[in-house]
């Protein structure tokens, strides 16, 4: 449960930062690919932000999933191998 909570909070913060980057102006906006209005559009740089956001969210899912390691029931001591 703690893993999913941490992943959800991290994903929310990451999404907030990505939203600020997409809606703001920055040096490498790039050319406008799709014009949404007179003052707004989808820039080439926004695609890189979206791709980075997607990869980061997938990595959060990988980190938050439960362990799939087999449990050795015959081993009584936690540190013996």
PDB file of N, CA, C and O in Angstrom:
ATOM      1  N   UNK A   1       0.817  -1.188   0.000  1.00  0.00           N
ATOM      2  CA  UNK A   1       0.000   0.000   0.000  1.00  0.00           C
ATOM      3  C   UNK A   1       0.864   1.257   0.000  1.00  0.00           C
ATOM      4  O   UNK A   1       0.552   2.226  -0.655  1.00  0.00           O
ATOM      5  N   UNK A   2       1.971   1.214   0.761  1.00  0.00           N
ATOM      6  CA  UNK A   2       2.860   2.369   0.833  1.00  0.00           C
ATOM      7  C   UNK A   2       3.512   2.643  -0.520  1.00  0.00           C
ATOM      8  O   UNK A   2       3.672   3.800  -0.915  1.00  0.00           O
ATOM      9  N   UNK A   3       3.856   1.586  -1.249  1.00  0.00           N
ATOM     10  CA  UNK A   3       4.452   1.781  -2.580  1.00  0.00           C
ATOM     11  C   UNK A   3       3.503   2.514  -3.511  1.00  0.00           C
ATOM     12  O   UNK A   3       3.898   3.413  -4.236  1.00  0.00           O
ATOM     13  N   UNK A   4       2.228   2.116  -3.499  1.00  0.00           N
ATOM     14  CA  UNK A   4       1.246   2.750  -4.387  1.00  0.00           C
ATOM     15  C   UNK A   4       0.979   4.191  -3.977  1.00  0.00           C
ATOM     16  O   UNK A   4       0.775   5.058  -4.823  1.00  0.00           O
ATOM     17  N   UNK A   5       0.985   4.468  -2.672  1.00  0.00           N
ATOM     18  CA  UNK A   5       0.792   5.838  -2.200  1.00  0.00           C
ATOM     19  C   UNK A   5       1.953   6.718  -2.641  1.00  0.00           C
ATOM     20  O   UNK A   5       1.742   7.829  -3.145  1.00  0.00           O
ATOM     21  N   UNK A   6       3.165   6.227  -2.460  1.00  0.00           N
ATOM     22  CA  UNK A   6       4.348   6.985  -2.890  1.00  0.00           C
ATOM     23  C   UNK A   6       4.342   7.199  -4.401  1.00  0.00           C
ATOM     24  O   UNK A   6       4.668   8.290  -4.886  1.00  0.00           O
ATOM     25  N   UNK A   7       3.979   6.175  -5.151  1.00  0.00           N
ATOM     26  CA  UNK A   7       3.929   6.300  -6.609  1.00  0.00           C
ATOM     27  C   UNK A   7       2.856   7.296  -7.032  1.00  0.00           C
ATOM     28  O   UNK A   7       3.059   8.082  -7.961  1.00  0.00           O
ATOM     29  N   UNK A   8       1.712   7.304  -6.352  1.00  0.00           N
ATOM     30  CA  UNK A   8       0.633   8.234  -6.699  1.00  0.00           C
ATOM     31  C   UNK A   8       1.033   9.677  -6.412  1.00  0.00           C
ATOM     32  O   UNK A   8       0.788  10.576  -7.231  1.00  0.00           O
ATOM     33  N   UNK A   9       1.665   9.911  -5.282  1.00  0.00           N
ATOM     34  CA  UNK A   9       2.112  11.270  -4.951  1.00  0.00           C
ATOM     35  C   UNK A   9       3.188  11.729  -5.922  1.00  0.00           C
ATOM     36  O   UNK A   9       3.156  12.861  -6.432  1.00  0.00           O
ATOM     37  N   UNK A  10       4.138  10.868  -6.213  1.00  0.00           N
ATOM     38  CA  UNK A  10       5.196  11.204  -7.163  1.00  0.00           C
ATOM     39  C   UNK A  10       4.620  11.461  -8.553  1.00  0.00           C
ATOM     40  O   UNK A  10       5.019  12.407  -9.242  1.00  0.00           O
ATOM     41  N   UNK A  11       3.654  10.645  -8.971  1.00  0.00           N
ATOM     42  CA  UNK A  11       3.013  10.852 -10.266  1.00  0.00           C
ATOM     43  C   UNK A  11       2.249  12.160 -10.333  1.00  0.00           C
ATOM     44  O   UNK A  11       2.257  12.841 -11.363  1.00  0.00           O
ATOM     45  N   UNK A  12       1.605  12.545  -9.233  1.00  0.00           N
ATOM     46  CA  UNK A  12       0.874  13.812  -9.211  1.00  0.00           C
ATOM     47  C   UNK A  12       1.830  15.004  -9.324  1.00  0.00           C
ATOM     48  O   UNK A  12       1.570  15.953 -10.071  1.00  0.00           O
ATOM     49  N   UNK A  13       2.935  14.942  -8.595  1.00  0.00           N
ATOM     50  CA  UNK A  13       3.929  16.022  -8.674  1.00  0.00           C
ATOM     51  C   UNK A  13       4.537  16.080 -10.069  1.00  0.00           C
ATOM     52  O   UNK A  13       4.680  17.155 -10.668  1.00  0.00           O
ATOM     53  N   UNK A  14       4.892  14.935 -10.615  1.00  0.00           N
ATOM     54  CA  UNK A  14       5.459  14.864 -11.959  1.00  0.00           C
ATOM     55  C   UNK A  14       4.485  15.402 -13.003  1.00  0.00           C
ATOM     56  O   UNK A  14       4.868  16.148 -13.908  1.00  0.00           O
ATOM     57  N   UNK A  15       3.215  15.050 -12.872  1.00  0.00           N
ATOM     58  CA  UNK A  15       2.195  15.535 -13.804  1.00  0.00           C
ATOM     59  C   UNK A  15       2.029  17.048 -13.685  1.00  0.00           C
ATOM     60  O   UNK A  15       1.847  17.735 -14.686  1.00  0.00           O
ATOM     61  N   UNK A  16       2.098  17.562 -12.464  1.00  0.00           N
ATOM     62  CA  UNK A  16       2.011  19.013 -12.275  1.00  0.00           C
ATOM     63  C   UNK A  16       3.159  19.744 -12.941  1.00  0.00           C
ATOM     64  O   UNK A  16       2.954  20.771 -13.605  1.00  0.00           O
ATOM     65  N   UNK A  17       4.370  19.223 -12.787  1.00  0.00           N
ATOM     66  CA  UNK A  17       5.519  19.844 -13.443  1.00  0.00           C
ATOM     67  C   UNK A  17       5.404  19.763 -14.966  1.00  0.00           C
ATOM     68  O   UNK A  17       5.709  20.724 -15.680  1.00  0.00           O
ATOM     69  N   UNK A  18       4.975  18.622 -15.483  1.00  0.00           N
ATOM     70  CA  UNK A  18       4.814  18.479 -16.932  1.00  0.00           C
ATOM     71  C   UNK A  18       3.756  19.456 -17.442  1.00  0.00           C
ATOM     72  O   UNK A  18       3.931  20.075 -18.497  1.00  0.00           O
ATOM     73  N   UNK A  19       2.656  19.617 -16.692  1.00  0.00           N
ATOM     74  CA  UNK A  19       1.611  20.566 -17.079  1.00  0.00           C
ATOM     75  C   UNK A  19       2.158  21.993 -17.133  1.00  0.00           C
ATOM     76  O   UNK A  19       1.877  22.742 -18.065  1.00  0.00           O
ATOM     77  N   UNK A  20       2.957  22.367 -16.137  1.00  0.00           N
ATOM     78  CA  UNK A  20       3.549  23.705 -16.131  1.00  0.00           C
ATOM     79  C   UNK A  20       4.495  23.903 -17.314  1.00  0.00           C
ATOM     80  O   UNK A  20       4.531  24.990 -17.901  1.00  0.00           O
ATOM     81  N   UNK A  21       5.246  22.876 -17.657  1.00  0.00           N
ATOM     82  CA  UNK A  21       6.154  22.989 -18.807  1.00  0.00           C
ATOM     83  C   UNK A  21       5.391  23.124 -20.124  1.00  0.00           C
ATOM     84  O   UNK A  21       5.767  23.909 -20.996  1.00  0.00           O
ATOM     85  N   UNK A  22       4.318  22.365 -20.264  1.00  0.00           N
ATOM     86  CA  UNK A  22       3.558  22.398 -21.522  1.00  0.00           C
ATOM     87  C   UNK A  22       2.807  23.716 -21.670  1.00  0.00           C
ATOM     88  O   UNK A  22       2.715  24.268 -22.771  1.00  0.00           O
ATOM     89  N   UNK A  23       2.279  24.251 -20.584  1.00  0.00           N
ATOM     90  CA  UNK A  23       1.475  25.469 -20.677  1.00  0.00           C
ATOM     91  C   UNK A  23       2.313  26.738 -20.636  1.00  0.00           C
ATOM     92  O   UNK A  23       1.824  27.807 -20.985  1.00  0.00           O
ATOM     93  N   UNK A  24       3.576  26.652 -20.239  1.00  0.00           N
ATOM     94  CA  UNK A  24       4.412  27.840 -20.143  1.00  0.00           C
ATOM     95  C   UNK A  24       5.260  28.047 -21.377  1.00  0.00           C
ATOM     96  O   UNK A  24       5.186  27.309 -22.365  1.00  0.00           O
ATOM     97  N   UNK A  25       6.050  29.081 -21.323  1.00  0.00           N
ATOM     98  CA  UNK A  25       6.999  29.381 -22.401  1.00  0.00           C
ATOM     99  C   UNK A  25       8.397  29.042 -21.919  1.00  0.00           C
ATOM    100  O   UNK A  25       8.786  29.391 -20.810  1.00  0.00           O
ATOM    101  N   UNK A  26       9.159  28.385 -22.745  1.00  0.00           N
ATOM    102  CA  UNK A  26      10.536  28.084 -22.414  1.00  0.00           C
ATOM    103  C   UNK A  26      11.377  28.226 -23.668  1.00  0.00           C
ATOM    104  O   UNK A  26      10.866  28.396 -24.775  1.00  0.00           O
ATOM    105  N   UNK A  27      12.676  28.192 -23.511  1.00  0.00           N
ATOM    106  CA  UNK A  27      13.614  28.545 -24.582  1.00  0.00           C
ATOM    107  C   UNK A  27      13.444  27.653 -25.809  1.00  0.00           C
ATOM    108  O   UNK A  27      13.392  28.131 -26.935  1.00  0.00           O
ATOM    109  N   UNK A  28      13.330  26.352 -25.633  1.00  0.00           N
ATOM    110  CA  UNK A  28      13.280  25.424 -26.756  1.00  0.00           C
ATOM    111  C   UNK A  28      11.866  24.934 -27.030  1.00  0.00           C
ATOM    112  O   UNK A  28      11.623  23.740 -27.105  1.00  0.00           O
ATOM    113  N   UNK A  29      10.936  25.849 -27.180  1.00  0.00           N
ATOM    114  CA  UNK A  29       9.564  25.457 -27.511  1.00  0.00           C
ATOM    115  C   UNK A  29       9.521  24.673 -28.822  1.00  0.00           C
ATOM    116  O   UNK A  29       8.797  23.701 -28.944  1.00  0.00           O
ATOM    117  N   UNK A  30      10.291  25.120 -29.773  1.00  0.00           N
ATOM    118  CA  UNK A  30      10.266  24.501 -31.095  1.00  0.00           C
ATOM    119  C   UNK A  30       9.121  25.040 -31.928  1.00  0.00           C
ATOM    120  O   UNK A  30       8.318  25.860 -31.475  1.00  0.00           O
ATOM    121  N   UNK A  31       9.023  24.571 -33.147  1.00  0.00           N
ATOM    122  CA  UNK A  31       7.949  25.054 -34.020  1.00  0.00           C
ATOM    123  C   UNK A  31       6.578  24.544 -33.571  1.00  0.00           C
ATOM    124  O   UNK A  31       6.475  23.506 -32.919  1.00  0.00           O
ATOM    125  N   UNK A  32       5.547  25.290 -33.934  1.00  0.00           N
ATOM    126  CA  UNK A  32       4.175  24.887 -33.611  1.00  0.00           C
ATOM    127  C   UNK A  32       3.760  23.775 -34.565  1.00  0.00           C
ATOM    128  O   UNK A  32       3.826  23.922 -35.782  1.00  0.00           O
ATOM    129  N   UNK A  33       3.340  22.644 -34.015  1.00  0.00           N
ATOM    130  CA  UNK A  33       2.887  21.524 -34.828  1.00  0.00           C
ATOM    131  C   UNK A  33       1.384  21.576 -35.062  1.00  0.00           C
ATOM    132  O   UNK A  33       0.913  21.281 -36.157  1.00  0.00           O
ATOM    133  N   UNK A  34       0.626  21.926 -34.027  1.00  0.00           N
ATOM    134  CA  UNK A  34      -0.831  22.014 -34.106  1.00  0.00           C
ATOM    135  C   UNK A  34      -1.253  23.306 -33.422  1.00  0.00           C
ATOM    136  O   UNK A  34      -0.944  23.507 -32.249  1.00  0.00           O
ATOM    137  N   UNK A  35      -1.939  24.168 -34.135  1.00  0.00           N
ATOM    138  CA  UNK A  35      -2.416  25.415 -33.548  1.00  0.00           C
ATOM    139  C   UNK A  35      -3.785  25.164 -32.920  1.00  0.00           C
ATOM    140  O   UNK A  35      -4.722  24.731 -33.579  1.00  0.00           O
ATOM    141  N   UNK A  36      -3.883  25.423 -31.602  1.00  0.00           N
ATOM    142  CA  UNK A  36      -5.131  25.218 -30.885  1.00  0.00           C
ATOM    143  C   UNK A  36      -5.960  26.498 -30.830  1.00  0.00           C
ATOM    144  O   UNK A  36      -7.185  26.439 -30.789  1.00  0.00           O
ATOM    145  N   UNK A  37      -5.294  27.641 -30.806  1.00  0.00           N
ATOM    146  CA  UNK A  37      -5.960  28.941 -30.853  1.00  0.00           C
ATOM    147  C   UNK A  37      -4.954  29.944 -31.386  1.00  0.00           C
ATOM    148  O   UNK A  37      -3.851  29.571 -31.791  1.00  0.00           O
ATOM    149  N   UNK A  38      -5.311  31.210 -31.361  1.00  0.00           N
ATOM    150  CA  UNK A  38      -4.400  32.241 -31.870  1.00  0.00           C
ATOM    151  C   UNK A  38      -3.134  32.318 -31.011  1.00  0.00           C
ATOM    152  O   UNK A  38      -2.045  32.551 -31.530  1.00  0.00           O
ATOM    153  N   UNK A  39      -3.282  32.095 -29.724  1.00  0.00           N
ATOM    154  CA  UNK A  39      -2.139  32.242 -28.815  1.00  0.00           C
ATOM    155  C   UNK A  39      -1.603  30.915 -28.275  1.00  0.00           C
ATOM    156  O   UNK A  39      -0.608  30.913 -27.561  1.00  0.00           O
ATOM    157  N   UNK A  40      -2.247  29.803 -28.568  1.00  0.00           N
ATOM    158  CA  UNK A  40      -1.825  28.512 -28.015  1.00  0.00           C
ATOM    159  C   UNK A  40      -1.683  27.463 -29.105  1.00  0.00           C
ATOM    160  O   UNK A  40      -2.391  27.503 -30.114  1.00  0.00           O
ATOM    161  N   UNK A  41      -0.774  26.524 -28.864  1.00  0.00           N
ATOM    162  CA  UNK A  41      -0.581  25.437 -29.814  1.00  0.00           C
ATOM    163  C   UNK A  41       0.302  24.350 -29.215  1.00  0.00           C
ATOM    164  O   UNK A  41       0.867  24.498 -28.131  1.00  0.00           O
ATOM    165  N   UNK A  42       0.403  23.259 -29.935  1.00  0.00           N
ATOM    166  CA  UNK A  42       1.262  22.146 -29.531  1.00  0.00           C
ATOM    167  C   UNK A  42       2.598  22.313 -30.236  1.00  0.00           C
ATOM    168  O   UNK A  42       2.660  22.308 -31.467  1.00  0.00           O
ATOM    169  N   UNK A  43       3.656  22.485 -29.436  1.00  0.00           N
ATOM    170  CA  UNK A  43       4.995  22.686 -29.978  1.00  0.00           C
ATOM    171  C   UNK A  43       5.756  21.369 -30.022  1.00  0.00           C
ATOM    172  O   UNK A  43       5.402  20.408 -29.343  1.00  0.00           O
ATOM    173  N   UNK A  44       6.815  21.367 -30.780  1.00  0.00           N
ATOM    174  CA  UNK A  44       7.676  20.185 -30.868  1.00  0.00           C
ATOM    175  C   UNK A  44       8.246  19.827 -29.495  1.00  0.00           C
ATOM    176  O   UNK A  44       8.321  18.656 -29.129  1.00  0.00           O
ATOM    177  N   UNK A  45       8.612  20.829 -28.709  1.00  0.00           N
ATOM    178  CA  UNK A  45       9.147  20.577 -27.374  1.00  0.00           C
ATOM    179  C   UNK A  45       8.136  19.903 -26.460  1.00  0.00           C
ATOM    180  O   UNK A  45       8.508  19.161 -25.544  1.00  0.00           O
ATOM    181  N   UNK A  46       6.851  20.151 -26.687  1.00  0.00           N
ATOM    182  CA  UNK A  46       5.806  19.522 -25.879  1.00  0.00           C
ATOM    183  C   UNK A  46       5.776  18.008 -26.075  1.00  0.00           C
ATOM    184  O   UNK A  46       5.420  17.270 -25.165  1.00  0.00           O
ATOM    185  N   UNK A  47       6.145  17.548 -27.250  1.00  0.00           N
ATOM    186  CA  UNK A  47       6.193  16.105 -27.499  1.00  0.00           C
ATOM    187  C   UNK A  47       7.272  15.431 -26.655  1.00  0.00           C
ATOM    188  O   UNK A  47       7.074  14.330 -26.144  1.00  0.00           O
ATOM    189  N   UNK A  48       8.407  16.106 -26.486  1.00  0.00           N
ATOM    190  CA  UNK A  48       9.473  15.557 -25.653  1.00  0.00           C
ATOM    191  C   UNK A  48       9.052  15.528 -24.188  1.00  0.00           C
ATOM    192  O   UNK A  48       9.357  14.580 -23.465  1.00  0.00           O
ATOM    193  N   UNK A  49       8.328  16.557 -23.755  1.00  0.00           N
ATOM    194  CA  UNK A  49       7.822  16.575 -22.382  1.00  0.00           C
ATOM    195  C   UNK A  49       6.833  15.426 -22.179  1.00  0.00           C
ATOM    196  O   UNK A  49       6.874  14.714 -21.179  1.00  0.00           O
ATOM    197  N   UNK A  50       5.943  15.231 -23.138  1.00  0.00           N
ATOM    198  CA  UNK A  50       4.962  14.145 -23.059  1.00  0.00           C
ATOM    199  C   UNK A  50       5.620  12.778 -23.053  1.00  0.00           C
ATOM    200  O   UNK A  50       5.230  11.886 -22.291  1.00  0.00           O
ATOM    201  N   UNK A  51       6.646  12.601 -23.869  1.00  0.00           N
ATOM    202  CA  UNK A  51       7.353  11.328 -23.912  1.00  0.00           C
ATOM    203  C   UNK A  51       8.081  11.059 -22.591  1.00  0.00           C
ATOM    204  O   UNK A  51       8.042   9.945 -22.061  1.00  0.00           O
ATOM    205  N   UNK A  52       8.718  12.088 -22.037  1.00  0.00           N
ATOM    206  CA  UNK A  52       9.394  11.935 -20.751  1.00  0.00           C
ATOM    207  C   UNK A  52       8.416  11.636 -19.629  1.00  0.00           C
ATOM    208  O   UNK A  52       8.687  10.805 -18.757  1.00  0.00           O
ATOM    209  N   UNK A  53       7.258  12.298 -19.655  1.00  0.00           N
ATOM    210  CA  UNK A  53       6.222  12.048 -18.655  1.00  0.00           C
ATOM    211  C   UNK A  53       5.734  10.603 -18.741  1.00  0.00           C
ATOM    212  O   UNK A  53       5.589   9.927 -17.728  1.00  0.00           O
ATOM    213  N   UNK A  54       5.498  10.107 -19.958  1.00  0.00           N
ATOM    214  CA  UNK A  54       5.013   8.748 -20.145  1.00  0.00           C
ATOM    215  C   UNK A  54       6.024   7.713 -19.638  1.00  0.00           C
ATOM    216  O   UNK A  54       5.662   6.771 -18.930  1.00  0.00           O
ATOM    217  N   UNK A  55       7.290   7.896 -19.972  1.00  0.00           N
ATOM    218  CA  UNK A  55       8.329   6.965 -19.503  1.00  0.00           C
ATOM    219  C   UNK A  55       8.420   6.990 -17.977  1.00  0.00           C
ATOM    220  O   UNK A  55       8.502   5.935 -17.330  1.00  0.00           O
ATOM    221  N   UNK A  56       8.373   8.181 -17.383  1.00  0.00           N
ATOM    222  CA  UNK A  56       8.456   8.288 -15.925  1.00  0.00           C
ATOM    223  C   UNK A  56       7.253   7.628 -15.251  1.00  0.00           C
ATOM    224  O   UNK A  56       7.401   6.956 -14.228  1.00  0.00           O
ATOM    225  N   UNK A  57       6.064   7.783 -15.811  1.00  0.00           N
ATOM    226  CA  UNK A  57       4.873   7.168 -15.223  1.00  0.00           C
ATOM    227  C   UNK A  57       4.944   5.640 -15.328  1.00  0.00           C
ATOM    228  O   UNK A  57       4.557   4.930 -14.392  1.00  0.00           O
ATOM    229  N   UNK A  58       5.446   5.131 -16.440  1.00  0.00           N
ATOM    230  CA  UNK A  58       5.615   3.686 -16.580  1.00  0.00           C
ATOM    231  C   UNK A  58       6.621   3.149 -15.571  1.00  0.00           C
ATOM    232  O   UNK A  58       6.424   2.081 -14.986  1.00  0.00           O
ATOM    233  N   UNK A  59       7.699   3.900 -15.332  1.00  0.00           N
ATOM    234  CA  UNK A  59       8.690   3.480 -14.348  1.00  0.00           C
ATOM    235  C   UNK A  59       8.106   3.497 -12.936  1.00  0.00           C
ATOM    236  O   UNK A  59       8.433   2.636 -12.116  1.00  0.00           O
ATOM    237  N   UNK A  60       7.213   4.443 -12.647  1.00  0.00           N
ATOM    238  CA  UNK A  60       6.544   4.453 -11.340  1.00  0.00           C
ATOM    239  C   UNK A  60       5.688   3.201 -11.167  1.00  0.00           C
ATOM    240  O   UNK A  60       5.642   2.618 -10.079  1.00  0.00           O
ATOM    241  N   UNK A  61       5.012   2.797 -12.220  1.00  0.00           N
ATOM    242  CA  UNK A  61       4.209   1.574 -12.143  1.00  0.00           C
ATOM    243  C   UNK A  61       5.087   0.348 -11.904  1.00  0.00           C
ATOM    244  O   UNK A  61       4.733  -0.541 -11.125  1.00  0.00           O
ATOM    245  N   UNK A  62       6.235   0.304 -12.551  1.00  0.00           N
ATOM    246  CA  UNK A  62       7.162  -0.817 -12.358  1.00  0.00           C
ATOM    247  C   UNK A  62       7.675  -0.834 -10.919  1.00  0.00           C
ATOM    248  O   UNK A  62       7.748  -1.889 -10.285  1.00  0.00           O
ATOM    249  N   UNK A  63       8.012   0.334 -10.379  1.00  0.00           N
ATOM    250  CA  UNK A  63       8.526   0.397  -9.010  1.00  0.00           C
ATOM    251  C   UNK A  63       7.458   0.092  -7.969  1.00  0.00           C
ATOM    252  O   UNK A  63       7.755  -0.439  -6.902  1.00  0.00           O
ATOM    253  N   UNK A  64       6.207   0.417  -8.245  1.00  0.00           N
ATOM    254  CA  UNK A  64       5.138   0.254  -7.260  1.00  0.00           C
ATOM    255  C   UNK A  64       4.540  -1.145  -7.238  1.00  0.00           C
ATOM    256  O   UNK A  64       3.899  -1.515  -6.258  1.00  0.00           O
ATOM    257  N   UNK A  65       4.752  -1.917  -8.276  1.00  0.00           N
ATOM    258  CA  UNK A  65       4.130  -3.247  -8.293  1.00  0.00           C
ATOM    259  C   UNK A  65       4.748  -4.136  -7.222  1.00  0.00           C
ATOM    260  O   UNK A  65       5.907  -3.962  -6.834  1.00  0.00           O
ATOM    261  N   UNK A  66       4.001  -5.095  -6.728  1.00  0.00           N
ATOM    262  CA  UNK A  66       4.526  -5.970  -5.674  1.00  0.00           C
ATOM    263  C   UNK A  66       5.629  -6.881  -6.196  1.00  0.00           C
ATOM    264  O   UNK A  66       5.717  -7.172  -7.388  1.00  0.00           O
ATOM    265  N   UNK A  67       6.469  -7.342  -5.268  1.00  0.00           N
ATOM    266  CA  UNK A  67       7.544  -8.270  -5.631  1.00  0.00           C
ATOM    267  C   UNK A  67       6.958  -9.587  -6.118  1.00  0.00           C
ATOM    268  O   UNK A  67       5.981 -10.075  -5.591  1.00  0.00           O
ATOM    269  N   UNK A  68       7.588 -10.170  -7.108  1.00  0.00           N
ATOM    270  CA  UNK A  68       7.144 -11.454  -7.657  1.00  0.00           C
ATOM    271  C   UNK A  68       8.143 -12.563  -7.360  1.00  0.00           C
ATOM    272  O   UNK A  68       8.154 -13.581  -8.009  1.00  0.00           O
ATOM    273  N   UNK A  69       8.999 -12.339  -6.369  1.00  0.00           N
ATOM    274  CA  UNK A  69      10.000 -13.343  -6.035  1.00  0.00           C
ATOM    275  C   UNK A  69       9.349 -14.519  -5.315  1.00  0.00           C
ATOM    276  O   UNK A  69       8.494 -14.328  -4.463  1.00  0.00           O
ATOM    277  N   UNK A  70       9.764 -15.734  -5.632  1.00  0.00           N
ATOM    278  CA  UNK A  70       9.201 -16.895  -4.926  1.00  0.00           C
ATOM    279  C   UNK A  70       9.657 -16.906  -3.469  1.00  0.00           C
ATOM    280  O   UNK A  70      10.764 -16.512  -3.142  1.00  0.00           O
ATOM    281  N   UNK A  71       8.785 -17.358  -2.605  1.00  0.00           N
ATOM    282  CA  UNK A  71       9.092 -17.441  -1.179  1.00  0.00           C
ATOM    283  C   UNK A  71       9.496 -18.872  -0.851  1.00  0.00           C
ATOM    284  O   UNK A  71       8.771 -19.812  -1.167  1.00  0.00           O
ATOM    285  N   UNK A  72      10.640 -19.036  -0.225  1.00  0.00           N
ATOM    286  CA  UNK A  72      11.131 -20.344   0.177  1.00  0.00           C
ATOM    287  C   UNK A  72      10.589 -20.626   1.580  1.00  0.00           C
ATOM    288  O   UNK A  72      11.089 -20.099   2.568  1.00  0.00           O
ATOM    289  N   UNK A  73       9.565 -21.466   1.682  1.00  0.00           N
ATOM    290  CA  UNK A  73       8.900 -21.731   2.963  1.00  0.00           C
ATOM    291  C   UNK A  73       9.755 -22.567   3.907  1.00  0.00           C
ATOM    292  O   UNK A  73       9.570 -22.537   5.104  1.00  0.00           O
ATOM    293  N   UNK A  74      10.710 -23.325   3.393  1.00  0.00           N
ATOM    294  CA  UNK A  74      11.534 -24.175   4.245  1.00  0.00           C
ATOM    295  C   UNK A  74      12.624 -23.416   4.978  1.00  0.00           C
ATOM    296  O   UNK A  74      13.241 -23.919   5.887  1.00  0.00           O
ATOM    297  N   UNK A  75      12.866 -22.193   4.598  1.00  0.00           N
ATOM    298  CA  UNK A  75      13.917 -21.381   5.200  1.00  0.00           C
ATOM    299  C   UNK A  75      13.357 -20.644   6.412  1.00  0.00           C
ATOM    300  O   UNK A  75      12.535 -19.766   6.286  1.00  0.00           O
ATOM    301  N   UNK A  76      13.814 -21.020   7.619  1.00  0.00           N
ATOM    302  CA  UNK A  76      13.259 -20.440   8.854  1.00  0.00           C
ATOM    303  C   UNK A  76      13.961 -19.140   9.269  1.00  0.00           C
ATOM    304  O   UNK A  76      13.371 -18.309   9.923  1.00  0.00           O
ATOM    305  N   UNK A  77      15.233 -18.977   8.934  1.00  0.00           N
ATOM    306  CA  UNK A  77      15.957 -17.790   9.353  1.00  0.00           C
ATOM    307  C   UNK A  77      15.957 -16.773   8.215  1.00  0.00           C
ATOM    308  O   UNK A  77      16.230 -17.108   7.070  1.00  0.00           O
ATOM    309  N   UNK A  78      15.661 -15.499   8.508  1.00  0.00           N
ATOM    310  CA  UNK A  78      15.535 -14.512   7.432  1.00  0.00           C
ATOM    311  C   UNK A  78      16.851 -14.165   6.751  1.00  0.00           C
ATOM    312  O   UNK A  78      16.845 -13.754   5.601  1.00  0.00           O
ATOM    313  N   UNK A  79      17.988 -14.352   7.414  1.00  0.00           N
ATOM    314  CA  UNK A  79      19.261 -13.955   6.813  1.00  0.00           C
ATOM    315  C   UNK A  79      20.028 -15.110   6.202  1.00  0.00           C
ATOM    316  O   UNK A  79      21.049 -14.896   5.566  1.00  0.00           O
ATOM    317  N   UNK A  80      19.611 -16.345   6.386  1.00  0.00           N
ATOM    318  CA  UNK A  80      20.365 -17.478   5.839  1.00  0.00           C
ATOM    319  C   UNK A  80      20.029 -17.643   4.352  1.00  0.00           C
ATOM    320  O   UNK A  80      18.939 -17.425   3.914  1.00  0.00           O
ATOM    321  N   UNK A  81      21.058 -18.030   3.616  1.00  0.00           N
ATOM    322  CA  UNK A  81      20.868 -18.212   2.169  1.00  0.00           C
ATOM    323  C   UNK A  81      21.468 -19.517   1.735  1.00  0.00           C
ATOM    324  O   UNK A  81      22.423 -19.998   2.039  1.00  0.00           O
TER     325      UNK A  81
END
